[in-house]
Amino acid sequence: MGATPSKKKVVSNGSKPEEHAQGTKQGETEIDQLSYEGFDIALALEEVLVLVLSFLPAKELVLTARLVCKDWKDTVDRPTIWRKKCLREGRFVARLMGPQPTDWRTFYFKNPYRRNLVKNPSGEEGMRHWEVLENGGQGWKVEKFVGCKAFPNPAVSNNFVTSYGWCARQQEIDLLAEGCLEKCLDETRPNIEVSEWYAPRWDCGSQYELEVQLLDKDKKVVDTFSYGPAITPQWNDSQWKQAMHIFSGYGPGVRYVLFKDKGSDTQFWAGHYGSKMTCASVNLIFQ
């Protein structure tokens, strides 16, 4: 059944609307406005504003739209607009990802369920975010695919490379700090996909290893994946290969992912002729 239309009076001095039958004071301007019983036009305008602003890029929302006026600032600061953006962009899918976040804005920017949780996966920032455990030979180095086949993804421009002694490193990922929700990790328990690409030089033998551990809050091991040693002989085709594993069916309590890799050449050549690595990744997979 539709809403019932009625005439109401809006008074310019800011007083409450009066019924049309009542008079106005001298100096007041009457504006006839069509309203509907059970329908608040102010709320409707607010919803329209939220909808329109939610299509703006997040950076523009915070740095530009929020500064326009108080109403826009209040709208941008409310969780509604960030919830809309999360749902529209697939950063949160209720039927797959379990409990909803309480802070939608923080969740939007952290975006833990739809991105690679490994920082600096291909050396764009040198060795930043990686803890070097061994720096054998001439140590770790970042290069641009020297002495090997081109990487399958042309958007990737860098790789790490090892030397003639073992080069080992690790990166610990704090899942809660990255924005994951405890209930999601303990109840939904998404699959955790871990991966890294590695390759040898065409003219030098090399070896590569990968180990990834799921840890609880006390850093005790819940599950482990090990790959290698993958040994490549001299005079090879220098093709890129992917080491990959999907953790599934693990128990509750996972809070960290410890990603460790290592490599070296097998001929003890001065320089950087050891295994190459790029595109390390840890992703949560919801089904």
C-alpha positions as YAML, in Angstrom:
chain: A
units: angstrom
residues:
- id: 1
  name: MET
  ca: [0.00, 0.00, 0.00]
- id: 2
  name: GLY
  ca: [1.48, 3.39, -1.00]
- id: 3
  name: ALA
  ca: [2.30, 6.27, 1.29]
- id: 4
  name: THR
  ca: [-0.35, 8.92, 1.89]
- id: 5
  name: PRO
  ca: [0.52, 12.36, 0.47]
- id: 6
  name: SER
  ca: [-0.14, 15.49, 2.51]
- id: 7
  name: LYS
  ca: [0.77, 19.16, 2.36]
- id: 8
  name: LYS
  ca: [3.19, 20.54, 4.93]
- id: 9
  name: LYS
  ca: [4.59, 24.00, 5.50]
- id: 10
  name: VAL
  ca: [8.31, 24.67, 5.78]
- id: 11
  name: VAL
  ca: [9.17, 27.93, 7.55]
- id: 12
  name: SER
  ca: [12.30, 29.80, 6.60]
- id: 13
  name: ASN
  ca: [13.31, 30.82, 10.16]
- id: 14
  name: GLY
  ca: [14.20, 27.21, 11.00]
- id: 15
  name: SER
  ca: [11.11, 26.45, 13.14]
- id: 16
  name: LYS
  ca: [9.40, 23.06, 12.79]
- id: 17
  name: PRO
  ca: [6.98, 22.49, 9.90]
- id: 18
  name: GLU
  ca: [3.44, 23.58, 10.71]
- id: 19
  name: GLU
  ca: [0.23, 22.21, 9.30]
- id: 20
  name: HIS
  ca: [-0.85, 24.20, 6.21]
- id: 21
  name: ALA
  ca: [-4.03, 25.36, 7.93]
- id: 22
  name: GLN
  ca: [-2.03, 27.35, 10.49]
- id: 23
  name: GLY
  ca: [-0.84, 30.87, 9.78]
- id: 24
  name: THR
  ca: [2.67, 32.20, 9.61]
- id: 25
  name: LYS
  ca: [4.28, 35.05, 11.49]
- id: 26
  name: GLN
  ca: [5.17, 38.26, 9.74]
- id: 27
  name: GLY
  ca: [8.43, 37.95, 7.78]
- id: 28
  name: GLU
  ca: [8.24, 34.16, 7.45]
- id: 29
  name: THR
  ca: [8.16, 32.54, 4.00]
- id: 30
  name: GLU
  ca: [5.97, 29.53, 3.45]
- id: 31
  name: ILE
  ca: [7.13, 26.75, 1.11]
- id: 32
  name: ASP
  ca: [4.58, 24.10, 0.22]
- id: 33
  name: GLN
  ca: [6.28, 20.71, 0.17]
- id: 34
  name: LEU
  ca: [4.78, 17.36, -0.81]
- id: 35
  name: SER
  ca: [5.66, 14.74, 1.82]
- id: 36
  name: TYR
  ca: [4.55, 11.18, 2.40]
- id: 37
  name: GLU
  ca: [3.51, 9.54, 5.61]
- id: 38
  name: GLY
  ca: [6.34, 7.31, 6.82]
- id: 39
  name: PHE
  ca: [8.89, 8.85, 4.42]
- id: 40
  name: ASP
  ca: [11.64, 11.23, 5.54]
- id: 41
  name: ILE
  ca: [13.03, 13.24, 2.63]
- id: 42
  name: ALA
  ca: [16.10, 14.19, 4.71]
- id: 43
  name: LEU
  ca: [17.02, 10.53, 5.12]
- id: 44
  name: ALA
  ca: [16.46, 9.95, 1.41]
- id: 45
  name: LEU
  ca: [18.85, 12.76, 0.51]
- id: 46
  name: GLU
  ca: [21.41, 11.32, 2.90]
- id: 47
  name: GLU
  ca: [21.15, 7.92, 1.25]
- id: 48
  name: VAL
  ca: [21.61, 9.51, -2.17]
- id: 49
  name: LEU
  ca: [24.71, 11.34, -0.94]
- id: 50
  name: VAL
  ca: [26.16, 8.11, 0.51]
- id: 51
  name: LEU
  ca: [25.48, 6.27, -2.74]
- id: 52
  name: VAL
  ca: [27.05, 8.93, -4.94]
- id: 53
  name: LEU
  ca: [30.12, 9.44, -2.75]
- id: 54
  name: SER
  ca: [30.67, 5.69, -2.44]
- id: 55
  name: PHE
  ca: [31.64, 5.58, -6.12]
- id: 56
  name: LEU
  ca: [34.57, 7.94, -5.57]
- id: 57
  name: PRO
  ca: [38.05, 6.42, -5.16]
- id: 58
  name: ALA
  ca: [38.94, 6.01, -1.49]
- id: 59
  name: LYS
  ca: [41.82, 8.48, -1.69]
- id: 60
  name: GLU
  ca: [39.56, 11.19, -3.11]
- id: 61
  name: LEU
  ca: [36.95, 10.49, -0.45]
- id: 62
  name: VAL
  ca: [39.41, 11.06, 2.38]
- id: 63
  name: LEU
  ca: [41.59, 13.82, 0.93]
- id: 64
  name: THR
  ca: [39.03, 15.80, -1.09]
- id: 65
  name: ALA
  ca: [35.34, 15.00, -0.56]
- id: 66
  name: ARG
  ca: [35.70, 14.93, 3.23]
- id: 67
  name: LEU
  ca: [36.89, 18.57, 3.19]
- id: 68
  name: VAL
  ca: [33.97, 20.00, 1.21]
- id: 69
  name: CYS
  ca: [31.60, 20.62, 4.13]
- id: 70
  name: LYS
  ca: [30.51, 19.24, 7.49]
- id: 71
  name: ASP
  ca: [27.75, 17.08, 5.99]
- id: 72
  name: TRP
  ca: [30.19, 15.45, 3.59]
- id: 73
  name: LYS
  ca: [32.77, 14.98, 6.34]
- id: 74
  name: ASP
  ca: [30.18, 13.29, 8.56]
- id: 75
  name: THR
  ca: [29.09, 11.07, 5.68]
- id: 76
  name: VAL
  ca: [32.64, 10.00, 4.84]
- id: 77
  name: ASP
  ca: [33.37, 9.31, 8.52]
- id: 78
  name: ARG
  ca: [30.36, 7.02, 8.95]
- id: 79
  name: PRO
  ca: [30.82, 3.26, 8.40]
- id: 80
  name: THR
  ca: [27.93, 3.06, 5.90]
- id: 81
  name: ILE
  ca: [29.86, 4.39, 2.94]
- id: 82
  name: TRP
  ca: [32.85, 2.10, 3.59]
- id: 83
  name: ARG
  ca: [30.59, -0.93, 3.97]
- id: 84
  name: LYS
  ca: [29.05, -0.14, 0.57]
- id: 85
  name: LYS
  ca: [32.51, 0.13, -1.00]
- id: 86
  name: CYS
  ca: [33.68, -3.14, 0.59]
- id: 87
  name: LEU
  ca: [30.63, -5.04, -0.65]
- id: 88
  name: ARG
  ca: [30.63, -3.49, -4.13]
- id: 89
  name: GLU
  ca: [34.33, -4.10, -4.72]
- id: 90
  name: GLY
  ca: [34.28, -7.64, -3.32]
- id: 91
  name: ARG
  ca: [36.60, -6.86, -0.42]
- id: 92
  name: PHE
  ca: [34.01, -8.51, 1.80]
- id: 93
  name: VAL
  ca: [31.55, -11.21, 0.71]
- id: 94
  name: ALA
  ca: [29.21, -12.01, 3.60]
- id: 95
  name: ARG
  ca: [28.22, -15.51, 2.49]
- id: 96
  name: LEU
  ca: [31.90, -16.55, 2.21]
- id: 97
  name: MET
  ca: [33.89, -14.53, 4.71]
- id: 98
  name: GLY
  ca: [31.93, -15.04, 7.92]
- id: 99
  name: PRO
  ca: [31.60, -12.37, 10.63]
- id: 100
  name: GLN
  ca: [31.47, -8.78, 9.42]
- id: 101
  name: PRO
  ca: [34.13, -6.27, 10.50]
- id: 102
  name: THR
  ca: [33.19, -3.60, 13.03]
- id: 103
  name: ASP
  ca: [35.47, -0.94, 11.53]
- id: 104
  name: TRP
  ca: [34.59, -0.93, 7.83]
- id: 105
  name: ARG
  ca: [36.88, 1.95, 6.93]
- id: 106
  name: THR
  ca: [40.01, 0.30, 8.39]
- id: 107
  name: PHE
  ca: [38.98, -3.01, 6.86]
- id: 108
  name: TYR
  ca: [38.58, -1.36, 3.45]
- id: 109
  name: PHE
  ca: [42.10, 0.08, 3.45]
- id: 110
  name: LYS
  ca: [43.77, -3.03, 4.85]
- id: 111
  name: ASN
  ca: [41.83, -5.28, 2.44]
- id: 112
  name: PRO
  ca: [43.22, -8.49, 3.97]
- id: 113
  name: TYR
  ca: [41.11, -11.01, 2.06]
- id: 114
  name: ARG
  ca: [41.73, -9.83, -1.50]
- id: 115
  name: ARG
  ca: [45.46, -9.09, -1.70]
- id: 116
  name: ASN
  ca: [48.88, -10.64, -1.42]
- id: 117
  name: LEU
  ca: [49.93, -10.45, 2.24]
- id: 118
  name: VAL
  ca: [53.65, -10.69, 1.44]
- id: 119
  name: LYS
  ca: [55.30, -7.28, 1.42]
- id: 120
  name: ASN
  ca: [57.89, -6.48, -1.27]
- id: 121
  name: PRO
  ca: [57.41, -9.81, -3.07]
- id: 122
  name: SER
  ca: [59.70, -9.07, -6.04]
- id: 123
  name: GLY
  ca: [62.35, -6.67, -4.80]
- id: 124
  name: GLU
  ca: [60.79, -3.34, -5.74]
- id: 125
  name: GLU
  ca: [61.95, -2.08, -2.33]
- id: 126
  name: GLY
  ca: [65.29, -3.85, -2.21]
- id: 127
  name: MET
  ca: [65.38, -6.22, 0.79]
- id: 128
  name: ARG
  ca: [62.90, -4.20, 2.84]
- id: 129
  name: HIS
  ca: [60.44, -6.29, 4.93]
- id: 130
  name: TRP
  ca: [62.67, -9.39, 4.61]
- id: 131
  name: GLU
  ca: [64.78, -10.64, 7.51]
- id: 132
  name: VAL
  ca: [68.06, -11.97, 6.11]
- id: 133
  name: LEU
  ca: [69.07, -15.21, 7.87]
- id: 134
  name: GLU
  ca: [72.08, -16.11, 5.73]
- id: 135
  name: ASN
  ca: [74.02, -13.90, 3.33]
- id: 136
  name: GLY
  ca: [76.50, -16.38, 1.87]
- id: 137
  name: GLY
  ca: [78.91, -15.70, -0.98]
- id: 138
  name: GLN
  ca: [78.31, -12.15, -2.11]
- id: 139
  name: GLY
  ca: [74.88, -12.07, -0.49]
- id: 140
  name: TRP
  ca: [71.41, -11.22, -1.68]
- id: 141
  name: LYS
  ca: [70.87, -8.92, -4.64]
- id: 142
  name: VAL
  ca: [67.95, -7.53, -6.65]
- id: 143
  name: GLU
  ca: [68.26, -7.65, -10.45]
- id: 144
  name: LYS
  ca: [66.16, -7.59, -13.61]
- id: 145
  name: PHE
  ca: [66.06, -11.19, -14.93]
- id: 146
  name: VAL
  ca: [69.71, -11.56, -15.90]
- id: 147
  name: GLY
  ca: [70.80, -14.85, -17.53]
- id: 148
  name: CYS
  ca: [67.34, -16.45, -17.52]
- id: 149
  name: LYS
  ca: [64.13, -16.55, -19.56]
- id: 150
  name: ALA
  ca: [61.73, -13.63, -19.42]
- id: 151
  name: PHE
  ca: [59.21, -13.88, -16.59]
- id: 152
  name: PRO
  ca: [55.70, -15.00, -17.71]
- id: 153
  name: ASN
  ca: [54.09, -11.83, -16.33]
- id: 154
  name: PRO
  ca: [55.54, -8.77, -18.12]
- id: 155
  name: ALA
  ca: [54.29, -6.49, -15.33]
- id: 156
  name: VAL
  ca: [56.93, -7.99, -13.01]
- id: 157
  name: SER
  ca: [60.29, -6.29, -13.58]
- id: 158
  name: ASN
  ca: [62.54, -7.47, -10.71]
- id: 159
  name: ASN
  ca: [63.76, -10.62, -9.01]
- id: 160
  name: PHE
  ca: [65.92, -11.54, -6.04]
- id: 161
  name: VAL
  ca: [69.07, -13.56, -6.76]
- id: 162
  name: THR
  ca: [71.42, -15.59, -4.55]
- id: 163
  name: SER
  ca: [75.16, -16.21, -4.62]
- id: 164
  name: TYR
  ca: [77.67, -19.06, -4.18]
- id: 165
  name: GLY
  ca: [76.91, -19.60, -0.48]
- id: 166
  name: TRP
  ca: [73.49, -20.18, 1.02]
- id: 167
  name: CYS
  ca: [71.32, -17.04, 1.00]
- id: 168
  name: ALA
  ca: [68.31, -17.43, 3.27]
- id: 169
  name: ARG
  ca: [65.60, -15.03, 4.45]
- id: 170
  name: GLN
  ca: [62.15, -14.96, 6.00]
- id: 171
  name: GLN
  ca: [59.08, -12.77, 6.37]
- id: 172
  name: GLU
  ca: [56.61, -13.17, 9.23]
- id: 173
  name: ILE
  ca: [53.05, -12.14, 8.43]
- id: 174
  name: ASP
  ca: [50.86, -11.11, 11.38]
- id: 175
  name: LEU
  ca: [47.37, -11.94, 10.11]
- id: 176
  name: LEU
  ca: [45.52, -9.83, 12.70]
- id: 177
  name: ALA
  ca: [47.75, -6.81, 12.06]
- id: 178
  name: GLU
  ca: [47.07, -7.18, 8.34]
- id: 179
  name: GLY
  ca: [43.33, -6.85, 9.04]
- id: 180
  name: CYS
  ca: [42.09, -10.45, 9.26]
- id: 181
  name: LEU
  ca: [39.36, -11.12, 11.82]
- id: 182
  name: GLU
  ca: [39.88, -13.69, 14.58]
- id: 183
  name: LYS
  ca: [36.47, -15.28, 14.04]
- id: 184
  name: CYS
  ca: [37.15, -15.61, 10.34]
- id: 185
  name: LEU
  ca: [40.47, -17.36, 10.98]
- id: 186
  name: ASP
  ca: [39.00, -19.65, 13.67]
- id: 187
  name: GLU
  ca: [35.51, -20.36, 12.30]
- id: 188
  name: THR
  ca: [35.54, -19.79, 8.54]
- id: 189
  name: ARG
  ca: [39.18, -20.94, 8.23]
- id: 190
  name: PRO
  ca: [39.83, -19.95, 4.63]
- id: 191
  name: ASN
  ca: [42.35, -21.86, 2.55]
- id: 192
  name: ILE
  ca: [45.77, -20.22, 2.60]
- id: 193
  name: GLU
  ca: [47.60, -20.30, -0.73]
- id: 194
  name: VAL
  ca: [51.38, -19.80, -0.65]
- id: 195
  name: SER
  ca: [53.53, -19.47, -3.74]
- id: 196
  name: GLU
  ca: [56.85, -18.31, -5.16]
- id: 197
  name: TRP
  ca: [58.48, -18.45, -8.60]
- id: 198
  name: TYR
  ca: [62.11, -19.48, -8.97]
- id: 199
  name: ALA
  ca: [64.57, -19.98, -11.83]
- id: 200
  name: PRO
  ca: [68.26, -20.80, -12.45]
- id: 201
  name: ARG
  ca: [70.73, -19.10, -14.75]
- id: 202
  name: TRP
  ca: [71.14, -20.96, -18.04]
- id: 203
  name: ASP
  ca: [74.90, -21.41, -17.56]
- id: 204
  name: CYS
  ca: [75.17, -22.33, -13.86]
- id: 205
  name: GLY
  ca: [73.64, -24.99, -11.64]
- id: 206
  name: SER
  ca: [71.63, -23.84, -8.61]
- id: 207
  name: GLN
  ca: [69.43, -25.00, -5.76]
- id: 208
  name: TYR
  ca: [66.28, -23.59, -4.19]
- id: 209
  name: GLU
  ca: [64.17, -24.34, -1.10]
- id: 210
  name: LEU
  ca: [60.92, -22.99, 0.33]
- id: 211
  name: GLU
  ca: [59.31, -23.55, 3.73]
- id: 212
  name: VAL
  ca: [56.07, -21.97, 4.95]
- id: 213
  name: GLN
  ca: [54.66, -22.43, 8.45]
- id: 214
  name: LEU
  ca: [51.31, -21.55, 9.97]
- id: 215
  name: LEU
  ca: [51.81, -20.40, 13.56]
- id: 216
  name: ASP
  ca: [49.47, -19.81, 16.51]
- id: 217
  name: LYS
  ca: [49.53, -16.78, 18.82]
- id: 218
  name: ASP
  ca: [52.48, -18.24, 20.76]
- id: 219
  name: LYS
  ca: [54.42, -18.85, 17.50]
- id: 220
  name: LYS
  ca: [53.93, -22.63, 17.79]
- id: 221
  name: VAL
  ca: [53.69, -24.50, 14.49]
- id: 222
  name: VAL
  ca: [50.16, -25.50, 13.40]
- id: 223
  name: ASP
  ca: [51.05, -26.71, 9.89]
- id: 224
  name: THR
  ca: [54.10, -26.74, 7.58]
- id: 225
  name: PHE
  ca: [54.81, -26.94, 3.85]
- id: 226
  name: SER
  ca: [58.30, -27.70, 2.53]
- id: 227
  name: TYR
  ca: [59.49, -27.60, -1.08]
- id: 228
  name: GLY
  ca: [62.85, -28.78, -2.35]
- id: 229
  name: PRO
  ca: [65.71, -28.77, -2.49]
- id: 230
  name: ALA
  ca: [65.04, -28.20, -6.19]
- id: 231
  name: ILE
  ca: [68.42, -28.68, -7.86]
- id: 232
  name: THR
  ca: [68.97, -27.54, -11.45]
- id: 233
  name: PRO
  ca: [72.09, -28.63, -13.39]
- id: 234
  name: GLN
  ca: [74.37, -26.41, -15.45]
- id: 235
  name: TRP
  ca: [73.37, -25.69, -19.09]
- id: 236
  name: ASN
  ca: [69.64, -25.72, -18.46]
- id: 237
  name: ASP
  ca: [66.68, -24.01, -20.15]
- id: 238
  name: SER
  ca: [66.48, -21.36, -17.36]
- id: 239
  name: GLN
  ca: [62.69, -21.64, -17.22]
- id: 240
  name: TRP
  ca: [60.68, -20.12, -14.37]
- id: 241
  name: LYS
  ca: [58.88, -22.63, -12.15]
- id: 242
  name: GLN
  ca: [56.31, -22.12, -9.42]
- id: 243
  name: ALA
  ca: [56.46, -23.62, -5.94]
- id: 244
  name: MET
  ca: [52.89, -23.58, -4.58]
- id: 245
  name: HIS
  ca: [50.81, -25.08, -1.81]
- id: 246
  name: ILE
  ca: [47.30, -24.60, -0.41]
- id: 247
  name: PHE
  ca: [46.79, -25.06, 3.33]
- id: 248
  name: SER
  ca: [43.31, -26.40, 4.08]
- id: 249
  name: GLY
  ca: [41.65, -28.18, 6.97]
- id: 250
  name: TYR
  ca: [44.02, -26.69, 9.52]
- id: 251
  name: GLY
  ca: [42.77, -26.19, 13.08]
- id: 252
  name: PRO
  ca: [41.71, -22.96, 14.79]
- id: 253
  name: GLY
  ca: [44.21, -20.53, 16.25]
- id: 254
  name: VAL
  ca: [46.36, -19.59, 13.25]
- id: 255
  name: ARG
  ca: [47.66, -16.04, 13.71]
- id: 256
  name: TYR
  ca: [50.92, -15.88, 11.72]
- id: 257
  name: VAL
  ca: [52.38, -17.14, 8.45]
- id: 258
  name: LEU
  ca: [56.16, -17.57, 8.37]
- id: 259
  name: PHE
  ca: [57.51, -17.55, 4.80]
- id: 260
  name: LYS
  ca: [61.13, -18.74, 4.41]
- id: 261
  name: ASP
  ca: [63.19, -19.35, 1.26]
- id: 262
  name: LYS
  ca: [66.84, -19.96, 0.41]
- id: 263
  name: GLY
  ca: [69.08, -20.59, -2.56]
- id: 264
  name: SER
  ca: [72.62, -20.74, -3.92]
- id: 265
  name: ASP
  ca: [74.57, -21.79, -6.99]
- id: 266
  name: THR
  ca: [76.16, -25.26, -7.06]
- id: 267
  name: GLN
  ca: [79.47, -24.36, -8.69]
- id: 268
  name: PHE
  ca: [80.84, -21.77, -6.28]
- id: 269
  name: TRP
  ca: [81.17, -19.04, -8.89]
- id: 270
  name: ALA
  ca: [81.95, -15.52, -7.71]
- id: 271
  name: GLY
  ca: [79.04, -13.18, -8.27]
- id: 272
  name: HIS
  ca: [75.32, -13.89, -8.32]
- id: 273
  name: TYR
  ca: [74.75, -17.13, -10.22]
- id: 274
  name: GLY
  ca: [72.44, -18.80, -7.69]
- id: 275
  name: SER
  ca: [68.69, -19.32, -7.71]
- id: 276
  name: LYS
  ca: [66.44, -16.42, -8.57]
- id: 277
  name: MET
  ca: [63.10, -15.78, -6.80]
- id: 278
  name: THR
  ca: [60.18, -13.46, -7.44]
- id: 279
  name: CYS
  ca: [56.45, -12.99, -6.77]
- id: 280
  name: ALA
  ca: [56.35, -14.52, -3.29]
- id: 281
  name: SER
  ca: [52.71, -14.59, -2.19]
- id: 282
  name: VAL
  ca: [50.35, -15.52, 0.63]
- id: 283
  name: ASN
  ca: [46.62, -15.23, -0.17]
- id: 284
  name: LEU
  ca: [43.46, -16.23, 1.67]
- id: 285
  name: ILE
  ca: [41.08, -18.23, -0.53]
- id: 286
  name: PHE
  ca: [37.35, -18.30, 0.27]
- id: 287
  name: GLN
  ca: [35.10, -20.94, -1.28]
...
